[in-house]
Short mmCIF file of C-alpha atoms in Angstrom, two decimals:
data_model
loop_
_atom_site.label_atom_id
_atom_site.label_comp_id
_atom_site.label_asym_id
_atom_site.label_seq_id
_atom_site.Cartn_x
_atom_site.Cartn_y
_atom_site.Cartn_z
CA MET A 753 1.13 19.08 5.27
CA ALA A 754 1.02 17.57 8.75
CA ASN A 755 4.38 16.96 10.36
CA LEU A 756 5.35 13.60 11.77
CA ALA A 757 4.64 14.51 15.40
CA GLN A 758 1.12 15.55 14.47
CA LEU A 759 0.53 12.32 12.56
CA LEU A 760 1.81 10.21 15.42
CA ASN A 761 -0.53 11.96 17.85
CA GLN A 762 -3.48 10.51 15.94
CA PRO A 763 -5.22 7.66 17.80
CA GLY A 764 -3.54 4.33 17.11
CA ALA A 765 -0.64 5.82 15.14
CA SER A 766 2.03 5.21 17.76
CA ILE A 767 2.73 3.40 21.01
CA GLU A 768 5.13 3.96 23.85
CA ALA A 769 7.55 1.19 24.73
CA THR A 770 10.53 0.62 26.97
CA ASP A 771 13.61 1.54 24.99
CA ASP A 772 15.11 -1.93 24.92
CA PHE A 773 15.73 -4.01 21.80
CA ASP A 774 14.50 -7.31 23.23
CA THR A 775 11.45 -5.76 24.88
CA ILE A 776 10.44 -3.99 21.68
CA ASN A 777 10.89 -7.12 19.62
CA ARG A 778 8.71 -9.08 22.04
CA LEU A 779 6.10 -6.32 21.85
CA ILE A 780 6.13 -6.31 18.05
CA TRP A 781 5.82 -10.07 18.03
CA ASP A 782 2.97 -10.06 20.57
CA LYS A 783 1.14 -7.50 18.44
CA GLY A 784 1.46 -9.78 15.41
CA TRP A 785 3.45 -7.24 13.41
CA GLY A 786 6.51 -9.28 12.51
CA ASP A 787 7.65 -11.93 10.05
CA GLY A 788 9.35 -14.13 12.65
CA LEU A 789 12.77 -12.49 12.44
CA PRO A 790 14.03 -9.75 14.76
CA ILE A 791 13.07 -6.26 13.62
CA VAL A 792 14.67 -2.86 13.83
CA PRO A 793 12.49 -0.82 16.23
CA PRO A 794 10.40 1.66 14.21
CA THR A 795 11.16 4.64 16.38
CA GLU A 796 9.95 8.09 15.52
CA ALA A 797 13.50 9.17 14.66
CA ARG A 798 14.16 6.24 12.31
CA VAL A 799 10.81 6.65 10.58
CA ALA A 800 11.47 10.37 10.18
CA ALA A 801 14.79 9.55 8.51
CA MET A 802 13.06 7.11 6.16
CA LEU A 803 10.49 9.71 5.20
CA GLU A 804 13.25 12.11 4.18
CA TYR A 805 13.18 10.14 0.91
CA CYS A 806 9.46 10.62 0.34
CA ASP A 807 8.19 13.56 -1.69
CA ARG A 808 4.53 12.82 -1.16
CA PRO A 809 2.20 13.60 1.76
CA TRP A 810 3.01 11.10 4.45
CA ASN A 811 -0.59 10.34 5.40
CA GLU A 812 -2.14 10.01 1.95
CA PRO A 813 -2.51 6.42 0.70
CA ILE A 814 -0.59 5.47 -2.41
CA ALA A 815 -2.53 2.19 -2.69
CA LYS A 816 -4.93 -0.10 -0.90
CA VAL A 817 -3.43 -3.48 -0.11
CA PRO A 818 -5.63 -6.57 -0.18
CA PRO A 819 -7.00 -8.71 1.31
CA ARG A 820 -7.56 -6.30 4.21
CA TRP A 821 -7.53 -3.35 1.80
CA GLY A 822 -5.38 -1.46 4.26
CA GLU A 823 -4.33 1.99 3.15
CA ALA A 824 -0.62 2.06 2.33
CA THR A 825 0.43 5.52 3.44
CA PRO A 826 4.09 6.55 3.29
CA LEU A 827 4.01 6.68 7.09
CA LEU A 828 3.01 3.03 7.43
CA LEU A 829 5.37 1.94 4.67
CA ALA A 830 8.21 3.81 6.36
CA ALA A 831 7.56 2.02 9.64
CA ASN A 832 7.71 -1.33 7.84
CA ALA A 833 10.83 -0.28 5.94
CA VAL A 834 12.57 0.60 9.21
CA MET A 835 11.56 -2.73 10.73
CA ALA A 836 13.00 -4.53 7.70
CA GLY A 837 16.36 -2.80 7.98
CA CYS A 838 16.08 -0.60 4.88
CA GLU A 839 18.32 2.37 4.36
CA PRO A 840 16.25 5.52 3.83
CA ARG A 841 17.43 5.83 0.22
CA TYR A 842 15.71 2.51 -0.56
CA PHE A 843 12.33 3.98 0.30
CA PRO A 844 11.35 5.26 -3.19
CA LEU A 845 11.79 1.77 -4.58
CA LEU A 846 9.61 0.24 -1.86
CA MET A 847 6.89 2.79 -2.65
CA LEU A 848 7.15 2.00 -6.36
CA ALA A 849 6.99 -1.76 -5.84
CA ILE A 850 3.91 -1.50 -3.60
CA GLU A 851 2.16 0.76 -6.10
CA ALA A 852 2.94 -1.61 -8.96
CA MET A 853 1.76 -4.74 -7.18
CA CYS A 854 -1.52 -3.08 -6.24
CA GLU A 855 -2.44 -2.47 -9.86
CA GLU A 856 -5.42 -4.52 -10.91
CA PRO A 857 -3.76 -6.84 -13.50
CA LEU A 858 -1.52 -8.36 -10.83
CA ASN A 859 -4.58 -9.51 -8.86
CA LEU A 860 -2.80 -9.04 -5.54
CA TYR A 861 -5.92 -10.17 -3.68
CA GLY A 862 -5.55 -13.58 -5.30
CA VAL A 863 -1.76 -13.63 -4.95
CA GLN A 864 -2.01 -12.86 -1.25
CA ALA A 865 -4.93 -15.07 -0.32
CA THR A 866 -4.53 -18.15 -2.53
CA THR A 867 -3.60 -21.65 -1.39
CA HIS A 868 -0.87 -21.48 -4.09
CA LEU A 869 2.65 -20.59 -2.89
CA CYS A 870 3.22 -17.47 -4.99
CA ALA A 871 4.71 -14.18 -3.84
CA PRO A 872 5.24 -10.89 -5.66
CA LEU A 873 8.63 -11.06 -7.37
CA VAL A 874 10.14 -7.63 -8.04
CA ILE A 875 12.64 -7.35 -10.90
CA VAL A 876 14.45 -4.02 -10.95
CA ASN A 877 15.86 -2.43 -14.10
CA GLY A 878 17.61 0.80 -14.95
CA PRO A 879 20.09 3.13 -13.24
CA ILE A 880 18.62 2.57 -9.78
CA VAL A 881 20.11 -0.93 -9.81
CA GLN A 882 23.62 0.47 -9.64
CA GLU A 883 22.67 3.37 -7.41
CA LEU A 884 21.24 1.08 -4.72
CA ASN A 885 23.59 -1.85 -5.40
CA ILE A 886 20.79 -4.32 -6.11
CA ASN A 887 22.22 -7.71 -6.94
CA GLY A 888 21.45 -9.28 -10.30
CA GLY A 889 24.61 -11.37 -10.56
CA HIS A 890 25.97 -14.31 -8.61
CA ASN A 891 23.47 -15.56 -6.02
CA ALA A 892 20.99 -12.89 -7.11
CA PHE A 893 18.06 -14.58 -5.38
CA GLY A 894 20.13 -15.39 -2.31
CA PRO A 895 21.60 -13.56 0.66
CA GLY A 896 24.40 -11.05 0.88
CA PHE A 897 23.00 -7.81 -0.52
CA GLN A 898 21.30 -5.34 1.76
CA ALA A 899 19.05 -3.75 -0.86
CA ASN A 900 17.68 -7.06 -2.15
CA ALA A 901 17.19 -8.45 1.34
CA THR A 902 15.69 -5.47 3.10
CA ILE A 903 13.52 -4.01 0.33
CA GLY A 904 12.07 -7.47 -0.20
CA ARG A 905 11.52 -7.88 3.52
CA ALA A 906 9.88 -4.45 3.76
CA ILE A 907 7.49 -5.49 0.99
CA ARG A 908 6.57 -8.63 2.90
CA LEU A 909 6.11 -6.78 6.20
CA SER A 910 3.88 -4.29 4.38
CA LEU A 911 1.85 -7.11 2.85
CA LEU A 912 1.44 -8.58 6.33
CA ASN A 913 0.82 -5.44 8.36
CA ILE A 914 -1.03 -3.30 5.83
CA GLY A 915 -2.52 -5.94 3.55
CA GLY A 916 -3.39 -8.40 6.30
CA ALA A 917 -1.72 -11.41 4.65
CA ILE A 918 -1.62 -13.19 7.98
CA PRO A 919 -0.86 -16.91 7.62
CA GLY A 920 -4.07 -18.88 8.00
CA LEU A 921 -6.25 -15.76 7.95
CA GLY A 922 -5.49 -13.51 4.97
CA ASP A 923 -2.84 -15.76 3.45
CA MET A 924 -4.17 -19.28 2.96
CA SER A 925 -1.13 -20.68 1.15
CA THR A 926 -0.80 -24.40 1.67
CA PHE A 927 2.99 -24.25 1.90
CA GLY A 928 4.04 -20.64 1.77
CA SER A 929 7.45 -20.05 0.26
CA PRO A 930 10.93 -18.77 1.13
CA ALA A 931 10.10 -16.06 -1.41
CA LYS A 932 7.55 -14.72 1.08
CA TYR A 933 10.40 -13.41 3.22
CA SER A 934 12.05 -11.40 0.45
CA TYR A 935 11.88 -11.57 -3.35
CA VAL A 936 13.69 -8.69 -5.05
CA VAL A 937 16.30 -9.03 -7.76
CA ALA A 938 17.88 -6.92 -10.48
CA GLU A 939 18.18 -7.94 -14.10
CA ASN A 940 21.80 -8.42 -15.08
CA GLU A 941 21.57 -5.94 -17.93
CA VAL A 942 25.33 -5.80 -18.49
CA ALA A 943 25.53 -9.53 -19.09
CA SER A 944 22.39 -9.70 -21.22
CA PRO A 945 22.69 -9.97 -25.00
CA TRP A 946 19.17 -8.59 -25.42
CA ALA A 947 17.26 -5.45 -24.53
CA PRO A 948 16.41 -5.27 -20.81
CA LEU A 949 13.03 -6.41 -19.58
CA HIS A 950 11.72 -2.89 -18.88
CA VAL A 951 12.75 -1.71 -22.37
CA GLU A 952 10.90 -4.61 -23.92
CA ARG A 953 7.89 -3.50 -21.88
CA GLY A 954 7.90 0.05 -23.17
CA PHE A 955 10.40 2.10 -21.18
CA THR A 956 13.73 3.62 -22.13
CA ALA A 957 16.95 2.03 -20.95
CA THR A 958 17.72 5.03 -18.75
CA THR A 959 14.42 4.74 -16.92
CA SER A 960 14.43 3.01 -13.55
CA ALA A 961 11.53 0.58 -13.31
CA VAL A 962 10.18 -2.45 -11.50
CA THR A 963 8.36 -5.41 -12.97
CA VAL A 964 6.24 -7.28 -10.46
CA ILE A 965 5.17 -10.87 -11.06
CA GLY A 966 2.94 -13.09 -8.87
CA ALA A 967 5.49 -15.88 -8.92
CA GLU A 968 6.69 -19.16 -7.52
CA CYS A 969 10.33 -19.57 -6.50
CA PRO A 970 12.74 -20.15 -9.38
CA HIS A 971 12.90 -23.77 -10.60
CA ASN A 972 16.46 -24.51 -11.65
CA ILE A 973 17.28 -25.73 -15.17
CA ASN A 974 20.68 -27.36 -15.50
CA ASP A 975 22.19 -27.76 -18.96
CA HIS A 976 25.95 -28.20 -19.05
CA GLU A 977 25.95 -30.18 -22.27
CA SER A 978 24.15 -28.17 -24.94
CA LEU A 979 26.34 -25.99 -27.11
CA THR A 980 23.68 -24.71 -29.49
CA PRO A 981 20.81 -22.25 -29.07
CA GLU A 982 18.29 -24.96 -29.91
CA GLY A 983 19.84 -27.30 -27.37
CA ILE A 984 19.61 -24.81 -24.51
CA LEU A 985 16.07 -23.82 -25.45
CA MET A 986 14.97 -27.46 -25.71
CA THR A 987 16.20 -28.15 -22.18
CA ILE A 988 14.44 -25.05 -20.87
CA ALA A 989 11.22 -25.99 -22.66
CA GLY A 990 11.43 -29.52 -21.34
CA SER A 991 11.77 -28.20 -17.80
CA MET A 992 8.75 -25.91 -18.14
CA GLY A 993 6.30 -28.59 -19.18
CA VAL A 994 4.94 -30.18 -16.01
CA ALA A 995 1.37 -31.22 -15.32
CA GLY A 996 0.97 -29.35 -12.04
CA CYS A 997 1.85 -25.92 -13.35
CA ASN A 998 -0.74 -23.21 -12.64
CA ASP A 999 0.13 -21.36 -15.83
CA ILE A 1000 -1.34 -24.12 -17.96
CA TYR A 1001 -4.85 -23.25 -16.88
CA TYR A 1002 -4.74 -19.51 -17.50
CA LYS A 1003 -3.59 -17.13 -20.20
CA ALA A 1004 -0.65 -16.53 -17.95
CA GLN A 1005 2.71 -14.81 -18.35
CA PRO A 1006 5.41 -16.84 -16.61
CA LEU A 1007 9.07 -15.94 -16.55
CA VAL A 1008 12.14 -17.66 -17.93
CA ILE A 1009 15.31 -16.49 -16.26
CA MET A 1010 18.33 -17.18 -18.39
CA GLY A 1011 21.72 -17.32 -16.81
CA PRO A 1012 24.14 -15.11 -18.75
CA GLU A 1013 26.00 -18.10 -20.23
CA HIS A 1014 22.85 -19.74 -21.52
CA ALA A 1015 21.62 -16.38 -22.80
CA GLN A 1016 24.81 -15.76 -24.76
CA THR A 1017 24.55 -19.19 -26.38
CA VAL A 1018 20.89 -18.70 -27.28
CA ALA A 1019 21.47 -15.15 -28.57
CA ALA A 1020 24.01 -16.48 -31.07
CA GLY A 1021 21.08 -17.82 -33.06
CA PHE A 1022 17.88 -16.31 -31.72
CA THR A 1023 16.41 -12.92 -30.99
CA LYS A 1024 14.47 -12.77 -27.75
CA ALA A 1025 11.21 -12.91 -29.69
CA GLU A 1026 12.41 -15.99 -31.58
CA ALA A 1027 13.46 -17.65 -28.34
CA LYS A 1028 10.01 -17.01 -26.91
CA ARG A 1029 8.41 -18.58 -29.97
CA PHE A 1030 10.58 -21.66 -29.68
CA LEU A 1031 9.82 -22.06 -25.99
CA GLN A 1032 6.09 -21.56 -26.48
CA GLN A 1033 6.02 -24.25 -29.15
CA HIS A 1034 8.12 -26.77 -27.24
CA ALA A 1035 7.06 -26.25 -23.61
CA THR A 1036 4.23 -28.74 -23.61
CA VAL A 1037 2.67 -31.48 -21.56
CA LEU A 1038 1.17 -34.54 -23.20
CA VAL A 1039 -2.44 -35.27 -22.34
CA ARG A 1040 -1.43 -38.71 -21.07
CA GLN A 1041 0.79 -37.05 -18.46
CA PHE A 1042 -2.29 -35.66 -16.73
CA SER A 1043 -4.50 -37.79 -14.51
CA GLN A 1044 -7.77 -38.81 -16.11
CA GLU A 1045 -9.59 -36.74 -13.50
CA ASN A 1046 -7.65 -33.66 -14.55
CA VAL A 1047 -8.30 -34.38 -18.20
CA ASP A 1048 -12.02 -34.71 -17.55
CA ARG A 1049 -12.43 -31.81 -15.15
CA ARG A 1050 -9.88 -29.27 -16.36
CA ILE A 1051 -8.30 -30.02 -19.75
CA ARG A 1052 -11.56 -30.69 -21.55
CA VAL A 1053 -13.13 -27.60 -19.95
CA THR A 1054 -10.24 -25.14 -20.23
CA PHE A 1055 -9.34 -26.12 -23.77
CA LYS A 1056 -12.80 -27.08 -24.99
CA ASP A 1057 -12.19 -25.69 -28.47
CA ARG A 1058 -9.15 -27.87 -29.14
CA LEU A 1059 -9.19 -30.67 -26.60
CA ALA A 1060 -12.83 -31.51 -25.95
CA ASN A 1061 -12.04 -35.13 -26.84
CA PRO A 1062 -8.27 -35.32 -26.37
CA LYS A 1063 -6.02 -38.15 -27.47
CA PRO A 1064 -3.20 -39.28 -25.14
CA ASP A 1065 -0.48 -37.76 -27.31
CA ASP A 1066 -2.19 -34.42 -27.85
CA VAL A 1067 -0.19 -31.57 -26.38
CA VAL A 1068 -1.15 -28.88 -23.88
CA TYR A 1069 0.94 -25.71 -24.13
CA VAL A 1070 2.31 -24.20 -20.94
CA VAL A 1071 2.15 -20.73 -22.49
CA ARG A 1072 -0.56 -19.87 -25.00
CA GLU A 1073 1.19 -17.22 -27.08
CA PRO A 1074 4.93 -16.52 -27.51
CA GLU A 1075 4.51 -12.95 -26.34
CA ASP A 1076 2.99 -14.20 -23.08
CA LEU A 1077 6.40 -15.42 -22.01
CA LEU A 1078 8.79 -13.11 -20.15
CA ILE A 1079 12.54 -13.56 -20.44
CA ALA A 1080 15.05 -11.84 -18.18
CA VAL A 1081 18.76 -12.39 -17.78
CA VAL A 1082 19.80 -12.81 -14.16
CA GLY A 1083 22.67 -14.43 -12.30
CA GLY A 1084 26.38 -15.05 -12.58
CA ALA A 1085 28.62 -17.58 -14.26
CA GLY A 1086 27.34 -21.11 -14.69
CA LYS A 1087 25.29 -23.10 -17.13
CA HIS A 1088 21.94 -22.72 -15.44
CA SER A 1089 18.66 -21.04 -16.19
CA ALA A 1090 15.42 -21.08 -14.22
CA PHE A 1091 11.71 -21.23 -14.83
CA VAL A 1092 9.49 -19.06 -12.64
CA PRO A 1093 5.88 -20.18 -12.93
CA THR A 1094 3.20 -17.79 -11.74
CA PHE A 1095 -0.05 -18.02 -9.82
CA GLY A 1096 -1.71 -18.10 -13.24
CA ALA A 1097 -4.53 -15.66 -12.50
CA THR A 1098 -2.12 -12.76 -12.47
CA LEU A 1099 -0.34 -10.60 -15.01
CA PRO A 1100 3.01 -8.83 -14.63
CA VAL A 1101 3.01 -5.09 -14.05
CA THR A 1102 5.90 -2.79 -15.00
CA ARG A 1103 6.04 0.68 -13.56
CA ALA A 1104 8.61 3.46 -13.82
CA LEU A 1105 10.12 5.38 -10.92
CA LYS A 1106 8.56 8.84 -10.90
CA THR A 1107 8.52 11.72 -8.51
CA ALA A 1108 5.32 13.15 -7.05
CA ASN A 1109 5.01 15.60 -9.94
CA GLY A 1110 4.99 12.73 -12.43
CA GLU A 1111 8.48 13.19 -13.83
CA LEU A 1112 10.81 10.26 -14.34
CA ALA A 1113 13.30 10.11 -11.49
CA ARG A 1114 16.99 10.17 -12.37
CA SER A 1115 18.05 9.24 -8.86
CA VAL A 1116 16.53 8.43 -5.48
CA GLU A 1117 17.94 11.80 -4.44
CA ASP A 1118 15.12 13.35 -6.50
CA PHE A 1119 12.76 12.21 -3.73
CA ARG A 1120 14.73 13.81 -0.93
CA ARG A 1121 13.06 16.60 0.97
CA ARG A 1122 14.90 19.87 0.84
CA MET B 264 15.71 3.28 35.02
CA GLN B 265 14.99 2.61 31.38
CA HIS B 266 13.64 5.27 29.07
CA THR B 267 10.59 4.90 26.91
CA VAL B 268 10.49 5.48 23.21
CA ARG B 269 7.69 6.21 20.78
CA LEU B 270 7.20 3.56 18.10
CA VAL B 271 5.30 4.05 14.86
CA VAL B 272 2.54 1.48 14.50
CA PRO B 273 3.19 -0.38 11.22
CA GLU B 274 -0.29 -1.85 10.93
CA ALA B 275 -3.13 -0.41 8.85
CA GLN B 276 -6.18 0.07 10.98
CA MET B 277 -9.31 -1.70 9.95
CA SER B 278 -11.83 0.50 8.22
CA GLN B 279 -14.34 1.90 10.71
CA VAL B 280 -16.76 3.16 8.09
CA ALA B 281 -20.36 2.45 9.03
CA VAL B 282 -22.27 0.94 6.14
CA GLU B 283 -26.02 1.20 5.99
CA THR B 284 -27.53 -2.03 4.82
CA THR B 285 -29.97 -1.88 1.97
CA LYS B 286 -33.61 -2.31 2.86
CA ARG B 287 -34.69 -5.34 0.92
CA ALA B 288 -38.22 -5.32 -0.39
CA VAL B 289 -38.86 -9.02 -0.26
CA ALA B 290 -42.04 -10.02 -2.03
CA SER B 291 -44.64 -11.96 -0.12
CA GLY B 292 -44.04 -15.00 -2.32
CA GLY B 293 -40.62 -15.52 -0.77
CA ILE B 294 -37.03 -14.44 -1.19
CA ARG B 295 -35.20 -14.44 -4.47
CA LEU B 296 -32.07 -16.39 -3.69
CA GLY B 297 -28.84 -15.84 -5.60
CA VAL B 298 -25.95 -18.29 -5.70
CA LEU B 299 -22.46 -17.39 -6.87
CA ASP B 300 -20.50 -20.56 -7.57
CA ASN B 301 -16.77 -19.77 -7.49
CA SER B 302 -16.09 -22.82 -9.73
CA LYS B 303 -13.97 -24.69 -7.19
CA GLY B 304 -14.42 -28.43 -7.22
CA ASN B 305 -17.57 -29.52 -5.36
CA ALA B 306 -18.71 -25.94 -4.77
CA ASP B 307 -21.77 -26.67 -6.91
CA HIS B 308 -22.71 -29.67 -4.76
CA LEU B 309 -22.23 -27.81 -1.49
CA LEU B 310 -24.18 -24.80 -2.69
CA ARG B 311 -27.04 -27.05 -3.78
CA PHE B 312 -27.23 -28.50 -0.28
CA ILE B 313 -27.25 -25.00 1.21
CA VAL B 314 -30.05 -23.91 -1.12
CA GLU B 315 -32.08 -26.94 -0.09
CA GLY B 316 -31.46 -26.03 3.55
CA VAL B 317 -32.60 -22.46 3.01
CA LYS B 318 -35.71 -23.68 1.23
CA ALA B 319 -36.55 -25.87 4.20
CA LEU B 320 -36.41 -22.86 6.51
CA LEU B 321 -37.73 -19.96 4.42
CA PRO B 322 -40.10 -19.35 1.54
CA VAL B 323 -37.98 -19.12 -1.62
CA ALA B 324 -39.56 -17.64 -4.73
CA SER B 325 -36.64 -18.22 -7.08
CA VAL B 326 -33.03 -19.35 -7.22
CA LEU B 327 -30.55 -17.66 -9.57
CA THR B 328 -27.30 -19.64 -9.78
CA LEU B 329 -24.33 -18.15 -11.60
CA ARG B 330 -20.77 -19.44 -11.89
CA LYS B 331 -17.49 -17.55 -12.09
CA GLU B 332 -15.25 -18.64 -14.94
CA SER B 333 -12.14 -18.38 -12.79
CA VAL B 334 -11.94 -19.21 -9.13
CA SER B 335 -8.99 -16.89 -8.73
CA LEU B 336 -10.33 -13.74 -10.35
CA PRO B 337 -13.12 -11.44 -9.17
CA ALA B 338 -16.58 -11.94 -10.60
CA PRO B 339 -17.09 -9.63 -13.59
CA ASP B 340 -19.39 -6.63 -13.15
CA ALA B 341 -21.99 -8.02 -15.57
CA LEU B 342 -22.37 -11.15 -13.47
CA LEU B 343 -22.63 -9.12 -10.26
CA ASP B 344 -25.23 -6.83 -11.88
CA GLN B 345 -27.24 -9.90 -12.84
CA LEU B 346 -27.18 -11.10 -9.25
CA ALA B 347 -28.01 -7.67 -7.91
CA GLY B 348 -31.02 -7.45 -10.20
CA GLY B 349 -32.31 -10.98 -9.72
CA ALA B 350 -31.68 -11.80 -6.09
CA ASP B 351 -32.53 -10.46 -2.66
CA TYR B 352 -29.79 -12.45 -0.97
CA VAL B 353 -26.68 -14.09 -2.43
CA ILE B 354 -24.66 -16.99 -1.12
CA SER B 355 -21.08 -16.78 -2.34
CA ALA B 356 -17.43 -17.54 -1.68
CA MET B 357 -17.47 -21.31 -1.45
CA ALA B 358 -14.34 -23.37 -1.90
CA ASP B 359 -13.41 -27.02 -1.68
#
């Protein structure tokens, strides 16, 4: 396998710069390689340290990232991870997240290029959450945790620099989203009354895994009054049913995030499967809540079997089948949940952390070069 | 005097693979024009105008217009095969 010096001697693989933080940041910005925030200079030494946690050949692509279809080699990912401020031990999780989001069901080309404001949300489950101190509790989607912030930022830098999701060129989002800076969170498995998300999706509890979703930012759902499972679920369902939701028009798989307090209340009377069924049945939009133009051009077409000639009080379901809904428990104390709509034309992908030889990893130390 | 440092370029280079274009055997009666409507609003109207414009400039033997079911998902292989078999040139990727 080629060593790092050999790889960096390849044309276009490296550049020389004055060893000054401000000068390097200006250079990176002028090259169009940043996200608008200052970066950590991706020096040869820092990238070499990052690659210490990579057990695969550094110049062999692990995925092609749309819309540019750039080849995501460990070398390029390591440079972006350094720029984002990642610790080297975070690198296996970055590799896993990029691999997962490049799987066909996620439709990363659409997620990256659409006018919609979605971004890949990465939910982490399993022992790696504790090992890397990934926040799934208070302020889980907010600042204050290095792993959440920098792994998410490294993903975005990779999507920009490898995938070509340049605003206005490869990323045509009308608004963009704060989630396009960083969008990584852990499930709060300890506080959840149900099986973790990755177990529900076919992995063992001791497996470390990521679930990637082409998602909007979380939409908060406040319910301080309901004391029953049905009450909490009715409020969540009522907050999901809005006419402008992308998920209505696709067989989509959006996410309900339950705060631990809401989850405990719901779990007193419902299994997770039963909660999904309730939400699917009650998260609806009445036909009269859509504009007539939308009824004529989308509702009648999309739901031609059931709503070819809709009445004003006919209902449109936000989610078509109960099993299409994802539920994860995230966050700290407080009587809040959140709805995370998706791009619609995207499906979640869950992938386990494995070493190069295909074995499930017990620790990020399994990836360390010896 | 300040030192220099080597930085790793974080950007994927654009593919430099040379692609040989297919030699199209266009029949003397004109080109077979394909149209892939991405199903965005007004794409059908715009594409119709473009087809009329092409017809005004070139001999067109036939027009094969197909429509994707979802604007946000790739065209299925069967639809692409149909276009490949029935058209010499395809106009695609329209949006409102």
